[in-house]
Each structure stands twice: as structure tokens, then as C-alpha cells.
Coordinates of C-alpha atoms in Angstrom, one line a residue:
M1 CA 0.0 -0.1 0.1
R2 CA 2.7 2.4 0.6
D3 CA 4.0 2.3 -2.9
G4 CA 0.5 3.0 -4.2
T5 CA 0.0 5.9 -1.6
R6 CA 3.4 7.4 -2.9
N7 CA 2.2 6.9 -6.6
L8 CA -1.1 8.8 -5.5
T9 CA 0.8 11.6 -3.9
E10 CA 2.9 11.9 -6.8
A11 CA -0.1 12.1 -9.2
V12 CA -1.8 14.9 -7.0
V13 CA 1.4 16.9 -7.0
D14 CA 1.7 16.6 -10.6
S15 CA -1.7 17.6 -11.3
L16 CA -1.4 20.9 -9.5
G17 CA -0.5 22.7 -12.7
T18 CA 2.3 23.6 -14.9
T19 CA 3.2 26.9 -12.9
T20 CA 6.6 28.1 -14.1
D21 CA 7.1 29.9 -10.8
P22 CA 8.7 27.5 -8.4
R23 CA 7.8 29.6 -5.3
L24 CA 3.9 29.5 -6.5
R25 CA 4.2 25.7 -6.7
A26 CA 6.0 25.0 -3.6
L27 CA 3.1 25.8 -1.4
P28 CA 0.5 23.6 -2.7
T29 CA 3.1 20.8 -3.2
A30 CA 4.2 21.0 0.5
R31 CA 0.5 21.1 1.8
T32 CA -0.4 18.1 -0.5
R33 CA 2.6 16.0 0.8
H34 CA 1.8 17.0 4.5
L35 CA -1.7 16.1 4.2
H36 CA -1.2 12.7 2.5
A37 CA 1.5 11.9 5.1
G38 CA -1.0 12.6 7.9
V39 CA -3.5 10.5 6.3
T40 CA -1.4 7.5 5.4
G41 CA 0.8 7.6 8.6
P42 CA 0.9 5.2 11.3
R43 CA -2.5 4.1 12.8
P44 CA -3.2 5.0 16.5
Q45 CA -3.3 2.2 18.8
R46 CA -6.0 1.6 21.4
P47 CA -4.8 2.1 24.9
R48 CA -4.2 -0.9 27.0
R49 CA -6.2 -1.7 30.1
P50 CA -4.4 -1.6 33.3
T51 CA -3.9 -5.1 34.7

């Protein structure tokens, strides 16, 4: 799944447009990578019951 997620993130970044100004493209690219990393990151575990 990790490889599929990486391909999905790259596809979204590529679809952001063909902006020639790198500064104008940097913000949406960084935001997309950050949001995708948060969604696909490690899953939280349920807390253990005290024994």
C-alpha cells in the first residue's frame, strides 16, 4: 500500500499545474505532501487496560 500511496501523492502533486514559478508551486506541493503523510501515517493504537 505504501507504494500505491506514494504514486497517488505524486499524481496529485503533478496535477497541481504547470506553474513556471517554483515559489508559486512550492506551497500547494508542500501542503499536499503534508496532508497525504498525515492520512497515510501510522495508525493510532487503542490504549491498554491496566492489569
